[in-house]
mmCIF file of C-alpha atoms and ligand atoms in Angstrom:
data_model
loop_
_atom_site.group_PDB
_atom_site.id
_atom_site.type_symbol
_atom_site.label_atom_id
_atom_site.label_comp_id
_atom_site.label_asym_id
_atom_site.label_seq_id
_atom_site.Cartn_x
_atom_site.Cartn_y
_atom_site.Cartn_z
ATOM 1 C CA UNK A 159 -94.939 115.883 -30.203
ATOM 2 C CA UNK A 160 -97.411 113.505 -28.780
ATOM 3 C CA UNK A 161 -100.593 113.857 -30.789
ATOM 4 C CA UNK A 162 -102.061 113.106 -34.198
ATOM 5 C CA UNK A 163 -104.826 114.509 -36.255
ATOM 6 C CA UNK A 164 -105.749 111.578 -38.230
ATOM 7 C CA UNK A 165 -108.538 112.761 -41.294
ATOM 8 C CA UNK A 166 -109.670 109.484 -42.968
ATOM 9 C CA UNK A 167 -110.886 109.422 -46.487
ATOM 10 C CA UNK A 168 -112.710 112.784 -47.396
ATOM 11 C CA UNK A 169 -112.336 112.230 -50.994
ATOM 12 C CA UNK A 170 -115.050 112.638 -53.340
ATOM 13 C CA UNK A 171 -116.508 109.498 -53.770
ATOM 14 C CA UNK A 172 -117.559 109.791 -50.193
ATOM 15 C CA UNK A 173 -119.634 112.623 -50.775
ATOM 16 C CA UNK A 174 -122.860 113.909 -52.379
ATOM 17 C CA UNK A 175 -122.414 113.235 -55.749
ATOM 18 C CA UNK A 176 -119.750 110.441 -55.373
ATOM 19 C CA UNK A 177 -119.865 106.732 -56.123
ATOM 20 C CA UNK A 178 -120.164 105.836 -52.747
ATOM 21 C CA UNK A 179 -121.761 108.888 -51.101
ATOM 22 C CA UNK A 180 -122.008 109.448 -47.718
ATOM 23 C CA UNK A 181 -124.919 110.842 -46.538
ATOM 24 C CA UNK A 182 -123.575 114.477 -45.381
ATOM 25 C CA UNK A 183 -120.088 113.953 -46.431
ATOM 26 C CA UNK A 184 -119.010 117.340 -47.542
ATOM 27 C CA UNK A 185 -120.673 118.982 -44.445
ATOM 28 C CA UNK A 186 -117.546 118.320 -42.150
ATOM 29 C CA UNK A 187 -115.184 119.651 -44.181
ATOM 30 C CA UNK A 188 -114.790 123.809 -42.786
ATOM 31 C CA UNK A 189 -114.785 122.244 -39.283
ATOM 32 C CA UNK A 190 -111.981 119.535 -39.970
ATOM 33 C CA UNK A 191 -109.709 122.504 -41.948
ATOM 34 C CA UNK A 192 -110.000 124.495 -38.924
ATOM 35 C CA UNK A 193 -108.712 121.408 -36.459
ATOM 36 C CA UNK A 194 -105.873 120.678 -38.649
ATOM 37 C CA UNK A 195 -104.776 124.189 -38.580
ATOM 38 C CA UNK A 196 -103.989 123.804 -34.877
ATOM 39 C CA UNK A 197 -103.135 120.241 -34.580
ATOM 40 C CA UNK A 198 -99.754 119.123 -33.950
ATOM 41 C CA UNK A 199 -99.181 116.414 -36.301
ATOM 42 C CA UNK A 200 -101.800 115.668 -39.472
ATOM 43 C CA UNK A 201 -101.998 112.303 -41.433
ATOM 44 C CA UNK A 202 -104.695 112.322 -44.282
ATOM 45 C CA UNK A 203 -105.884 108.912 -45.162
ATOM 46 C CA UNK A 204 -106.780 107.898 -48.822
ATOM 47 C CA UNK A 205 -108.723 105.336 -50.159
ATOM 48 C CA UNK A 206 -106.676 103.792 -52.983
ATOM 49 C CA UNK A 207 -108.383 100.765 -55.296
ATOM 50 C CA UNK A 208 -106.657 99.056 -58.399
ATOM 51 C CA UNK A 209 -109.608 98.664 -60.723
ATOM 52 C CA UNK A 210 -111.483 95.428 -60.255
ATOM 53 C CA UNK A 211 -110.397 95.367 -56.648
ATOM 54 C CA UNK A 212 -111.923 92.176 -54.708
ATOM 55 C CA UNK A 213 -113.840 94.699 -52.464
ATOM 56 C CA UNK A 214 -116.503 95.665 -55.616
ATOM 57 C CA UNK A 215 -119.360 94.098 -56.308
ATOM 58 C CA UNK A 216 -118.468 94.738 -60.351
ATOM 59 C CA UNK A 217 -115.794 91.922 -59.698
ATOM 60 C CA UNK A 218 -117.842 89.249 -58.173
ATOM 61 C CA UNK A 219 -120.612 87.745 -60.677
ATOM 62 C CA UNK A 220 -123.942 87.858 -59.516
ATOM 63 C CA UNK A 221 -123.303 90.284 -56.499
ATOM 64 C CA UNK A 222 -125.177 93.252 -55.871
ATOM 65 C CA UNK A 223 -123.836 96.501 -54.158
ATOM 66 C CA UNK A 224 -123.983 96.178 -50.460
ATOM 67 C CA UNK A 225 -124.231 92.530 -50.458
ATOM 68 C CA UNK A 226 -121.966 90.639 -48.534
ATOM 69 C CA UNK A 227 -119.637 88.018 -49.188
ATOM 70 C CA UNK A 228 -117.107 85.384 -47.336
ATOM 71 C CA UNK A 229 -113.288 85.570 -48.232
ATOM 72 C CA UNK A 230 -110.103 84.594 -47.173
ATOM 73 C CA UNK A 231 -110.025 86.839 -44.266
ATOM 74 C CA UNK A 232 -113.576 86.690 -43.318
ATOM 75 C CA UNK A 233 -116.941 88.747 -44.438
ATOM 76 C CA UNK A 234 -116.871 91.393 -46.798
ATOM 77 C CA UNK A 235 -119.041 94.156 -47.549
ATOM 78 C CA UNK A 236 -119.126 94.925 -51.322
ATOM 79 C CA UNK A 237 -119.376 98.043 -52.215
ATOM 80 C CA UNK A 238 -119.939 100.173 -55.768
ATOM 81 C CA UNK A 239 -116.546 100.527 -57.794
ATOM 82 C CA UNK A 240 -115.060 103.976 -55.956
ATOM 83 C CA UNK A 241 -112.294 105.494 -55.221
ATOM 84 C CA UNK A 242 -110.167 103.998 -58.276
ATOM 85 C CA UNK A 243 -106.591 104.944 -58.279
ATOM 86 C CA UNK A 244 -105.992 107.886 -60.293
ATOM 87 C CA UNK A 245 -109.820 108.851 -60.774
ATOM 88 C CA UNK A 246 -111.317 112.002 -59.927
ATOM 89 C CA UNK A 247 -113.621 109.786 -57.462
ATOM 90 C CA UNK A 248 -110.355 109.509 -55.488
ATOM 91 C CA UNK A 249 -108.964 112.553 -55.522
ATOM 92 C CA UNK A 250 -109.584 114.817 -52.029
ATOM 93 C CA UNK A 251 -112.522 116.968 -51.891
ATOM 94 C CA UNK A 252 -111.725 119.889 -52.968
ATOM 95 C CA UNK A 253 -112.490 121.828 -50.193
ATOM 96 C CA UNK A 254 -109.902 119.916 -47.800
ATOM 97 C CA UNK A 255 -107.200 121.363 -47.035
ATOM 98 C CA UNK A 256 -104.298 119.399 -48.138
ATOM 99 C CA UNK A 257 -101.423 121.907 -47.059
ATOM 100 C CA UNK A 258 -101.646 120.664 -43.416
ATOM 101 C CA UNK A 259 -101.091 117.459 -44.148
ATOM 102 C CA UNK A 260 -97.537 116.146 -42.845
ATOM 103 C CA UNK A 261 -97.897 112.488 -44.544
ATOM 104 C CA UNK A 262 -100.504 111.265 -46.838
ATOM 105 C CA UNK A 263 -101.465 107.586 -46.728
ATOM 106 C CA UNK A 264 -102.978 105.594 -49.471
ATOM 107 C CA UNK A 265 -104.645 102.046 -47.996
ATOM 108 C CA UNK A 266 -106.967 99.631 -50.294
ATOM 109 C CA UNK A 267 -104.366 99.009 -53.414
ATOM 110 C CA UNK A 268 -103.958 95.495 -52.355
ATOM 111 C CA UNK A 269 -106.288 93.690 -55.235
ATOM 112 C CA UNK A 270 -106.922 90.839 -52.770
ATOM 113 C CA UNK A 271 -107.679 92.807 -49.705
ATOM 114 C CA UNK A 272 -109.765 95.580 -48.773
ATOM 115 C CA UNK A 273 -108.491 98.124 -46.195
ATOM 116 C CA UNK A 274 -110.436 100.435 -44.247
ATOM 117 C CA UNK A 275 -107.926 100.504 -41.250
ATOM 118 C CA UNK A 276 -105.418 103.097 -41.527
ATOM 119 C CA UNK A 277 -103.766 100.498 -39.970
ATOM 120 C CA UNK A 278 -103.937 97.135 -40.939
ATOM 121 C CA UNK A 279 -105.807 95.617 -43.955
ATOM 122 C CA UNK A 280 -108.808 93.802 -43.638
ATOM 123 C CA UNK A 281 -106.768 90.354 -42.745
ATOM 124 C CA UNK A 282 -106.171 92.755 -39.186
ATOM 125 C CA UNK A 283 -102.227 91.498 -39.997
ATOM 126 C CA UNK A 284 -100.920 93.176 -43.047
ATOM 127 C CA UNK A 285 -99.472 96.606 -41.587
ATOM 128 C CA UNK A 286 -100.171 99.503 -43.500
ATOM 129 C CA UNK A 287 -97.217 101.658 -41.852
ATOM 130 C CA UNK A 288 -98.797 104.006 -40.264
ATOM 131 C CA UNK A 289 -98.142 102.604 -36.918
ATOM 132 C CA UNK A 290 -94.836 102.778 -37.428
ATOM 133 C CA UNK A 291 -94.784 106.489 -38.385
ATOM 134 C CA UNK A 292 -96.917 107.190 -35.650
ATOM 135 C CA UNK A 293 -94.287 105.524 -32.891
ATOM 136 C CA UNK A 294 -91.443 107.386 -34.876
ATOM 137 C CA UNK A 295 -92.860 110.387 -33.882
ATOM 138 C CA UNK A 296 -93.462 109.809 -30.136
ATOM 139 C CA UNK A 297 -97.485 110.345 -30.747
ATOM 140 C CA UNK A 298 -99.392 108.549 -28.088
ATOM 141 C CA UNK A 299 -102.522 110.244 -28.369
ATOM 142 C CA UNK A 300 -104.628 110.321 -31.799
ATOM 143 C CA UNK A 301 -108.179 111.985 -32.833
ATOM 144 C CA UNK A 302 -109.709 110.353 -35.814
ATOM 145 C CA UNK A 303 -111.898 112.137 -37.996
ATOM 146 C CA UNK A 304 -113.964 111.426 -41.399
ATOM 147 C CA UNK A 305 -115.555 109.169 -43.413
ATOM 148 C CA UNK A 306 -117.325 106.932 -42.619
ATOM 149 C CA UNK A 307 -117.600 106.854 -39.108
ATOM 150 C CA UNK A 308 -119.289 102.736 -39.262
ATOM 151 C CA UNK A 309 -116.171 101.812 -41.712
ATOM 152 C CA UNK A 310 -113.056 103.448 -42.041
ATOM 153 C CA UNK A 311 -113.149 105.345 -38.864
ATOM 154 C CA UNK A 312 -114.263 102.922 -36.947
ATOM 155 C CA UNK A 313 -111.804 100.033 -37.902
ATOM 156 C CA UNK A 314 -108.817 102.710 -37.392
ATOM 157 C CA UNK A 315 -110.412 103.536 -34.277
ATOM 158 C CA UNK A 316 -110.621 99.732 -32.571
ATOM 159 C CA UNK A 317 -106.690 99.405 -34.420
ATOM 160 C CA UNK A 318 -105.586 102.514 -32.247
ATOM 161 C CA UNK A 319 -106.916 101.584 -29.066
ATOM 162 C CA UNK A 320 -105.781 97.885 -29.652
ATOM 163 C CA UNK A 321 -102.314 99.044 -30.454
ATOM 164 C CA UNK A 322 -101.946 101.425 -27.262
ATOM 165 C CA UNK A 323 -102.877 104.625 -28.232
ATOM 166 C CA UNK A 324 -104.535 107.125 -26.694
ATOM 167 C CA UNK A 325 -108.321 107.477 -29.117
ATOM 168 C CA UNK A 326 -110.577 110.314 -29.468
ATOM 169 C CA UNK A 327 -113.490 109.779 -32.420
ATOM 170 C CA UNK A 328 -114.921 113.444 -33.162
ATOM 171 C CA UNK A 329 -118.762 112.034 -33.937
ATOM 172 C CA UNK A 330 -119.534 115.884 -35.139
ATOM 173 C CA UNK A 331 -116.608 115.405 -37.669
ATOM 174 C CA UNK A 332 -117.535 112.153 -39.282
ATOM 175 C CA UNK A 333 -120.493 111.084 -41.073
ATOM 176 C CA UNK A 334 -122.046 107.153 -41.348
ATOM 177 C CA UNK A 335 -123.015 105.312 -44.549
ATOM 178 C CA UNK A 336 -125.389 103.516 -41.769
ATOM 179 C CA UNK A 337 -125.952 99.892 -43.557
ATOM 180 C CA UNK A 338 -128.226 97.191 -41.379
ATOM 181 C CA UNK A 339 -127.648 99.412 -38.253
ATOM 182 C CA UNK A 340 -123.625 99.602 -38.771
ATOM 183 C CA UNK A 341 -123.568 103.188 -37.326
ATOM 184 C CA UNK A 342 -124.674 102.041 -34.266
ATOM 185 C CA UNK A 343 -122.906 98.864 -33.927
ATOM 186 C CA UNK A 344 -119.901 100.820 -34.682
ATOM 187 C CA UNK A 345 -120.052 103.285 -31.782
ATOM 188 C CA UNK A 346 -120.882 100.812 -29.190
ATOM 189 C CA UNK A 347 -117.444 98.715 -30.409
ATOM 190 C CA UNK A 348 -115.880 102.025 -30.085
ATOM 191 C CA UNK A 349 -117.010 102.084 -27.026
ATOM 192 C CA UNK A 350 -116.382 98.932 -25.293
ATOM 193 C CA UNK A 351 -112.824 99.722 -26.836
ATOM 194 C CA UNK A 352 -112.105 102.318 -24.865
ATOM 195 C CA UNK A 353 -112.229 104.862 -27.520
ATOM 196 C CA UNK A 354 -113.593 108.692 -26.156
ATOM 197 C CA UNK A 355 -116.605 109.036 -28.360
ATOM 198 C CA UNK A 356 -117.427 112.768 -26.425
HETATM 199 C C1 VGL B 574 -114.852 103.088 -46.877
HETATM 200 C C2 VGL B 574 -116.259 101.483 -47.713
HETATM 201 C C3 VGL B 574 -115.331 101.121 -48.662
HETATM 202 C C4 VGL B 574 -114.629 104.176 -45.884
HETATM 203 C C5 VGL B 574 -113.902 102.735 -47.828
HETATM 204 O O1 VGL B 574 -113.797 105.076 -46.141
HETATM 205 O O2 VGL B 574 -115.298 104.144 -44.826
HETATM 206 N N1 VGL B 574 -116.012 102.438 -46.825
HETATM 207 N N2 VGL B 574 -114.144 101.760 -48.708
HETATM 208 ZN ZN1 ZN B 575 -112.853 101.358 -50.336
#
């Protein structure tokens, strides 16, 4: 066993019709069922908010979705309440195919941090686990796929690569909520990382 199919965050709030839709969301589904059927190892990734988390606008006074603000750990997008422990909003979409999954892992339910590293929270110090799983299973090599490519992905991407791992980002499997040019700025990081974007 050497290689991980990691699917980040394809739960309905990240798609058409969800709190904090993703342009496209749902149309990488079919394709992303089909890879997990063959893949060796599969970790689904969940997006997993206490209600009022510190990463919504809702909780800050005066802030307005997608406006950005300074904390502990450094700037913060805020985003429209989603994916709220428990809600339907954070529940998979349906169409995902949950059976392949070998571990599910929930990231976010830290009220003071936001997470969008399968990896580390937003501090880049609090461990979320997954490393460890990862290592306990001899996988070296990782493909990320999901949503969104400028968030999520991409901070579990640059965590990968900076951890050792081998890191392939399937672009045609992940879709970008593209704020201020982030989709863009994301891949080049990516690249300069190391990470195989082909
Ligand atoms: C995500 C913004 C806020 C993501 C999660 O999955 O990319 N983006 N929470
Ligand atoms: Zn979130």
């Amino acid at each position: 066993m050497t290689h991980a199919l990691i699917v980040i965050d394809v739960q309905n709030d990240f798609c058409p019709g969800g709190a904090l839709a993703v342009p496209e969301g749902d149309a990488i589904i079919a394709d992303i069922n089909s890879l997990m059927q063959r893949a060796e190892a599969v970790v689904l990734t969940q997006d997993w908010h206490p209600p009022g988390h510190s990463s919504f606008a809702s909780s800050h006074v005066d802030k307005a979705p997608y406006s950005m603000i300074e904390m502990a750990y450094g700037p913060q997008v805020l985003w429209p309440d989603h994916c709220i422990q428990g809600s339907n909003g954070a529940a998979f979409h349906p169409d995902l195919d949950q059976s392949c999954a070998d571990i599910i892992l929930r990231k976010g339910y830290n009220p003071a941090i936001d997470s969008y590293s399968a990896f580390f929270e937003n501090d880049h110090t609090t461990p979320t686990g997954l490393e460890g799983y990862l290592r306990s299973r001899d996988i070296t090599r990782v493909t990320i796929v999901g949503l969104a490519l400028d968030f999520c992905v991409n901070f579990s991407a640059l965590d990968a690569a900076r951890l050792g791992f081998d890191v392939k980002v399937r672009q045609d499997l992940c879709r970008a909520i593209n704020l201020e040019g982030s989709r863009d700025a994301a891949v080049a990081a990516m690249m300069s990382a190391g990470v195989d974007l082909s």
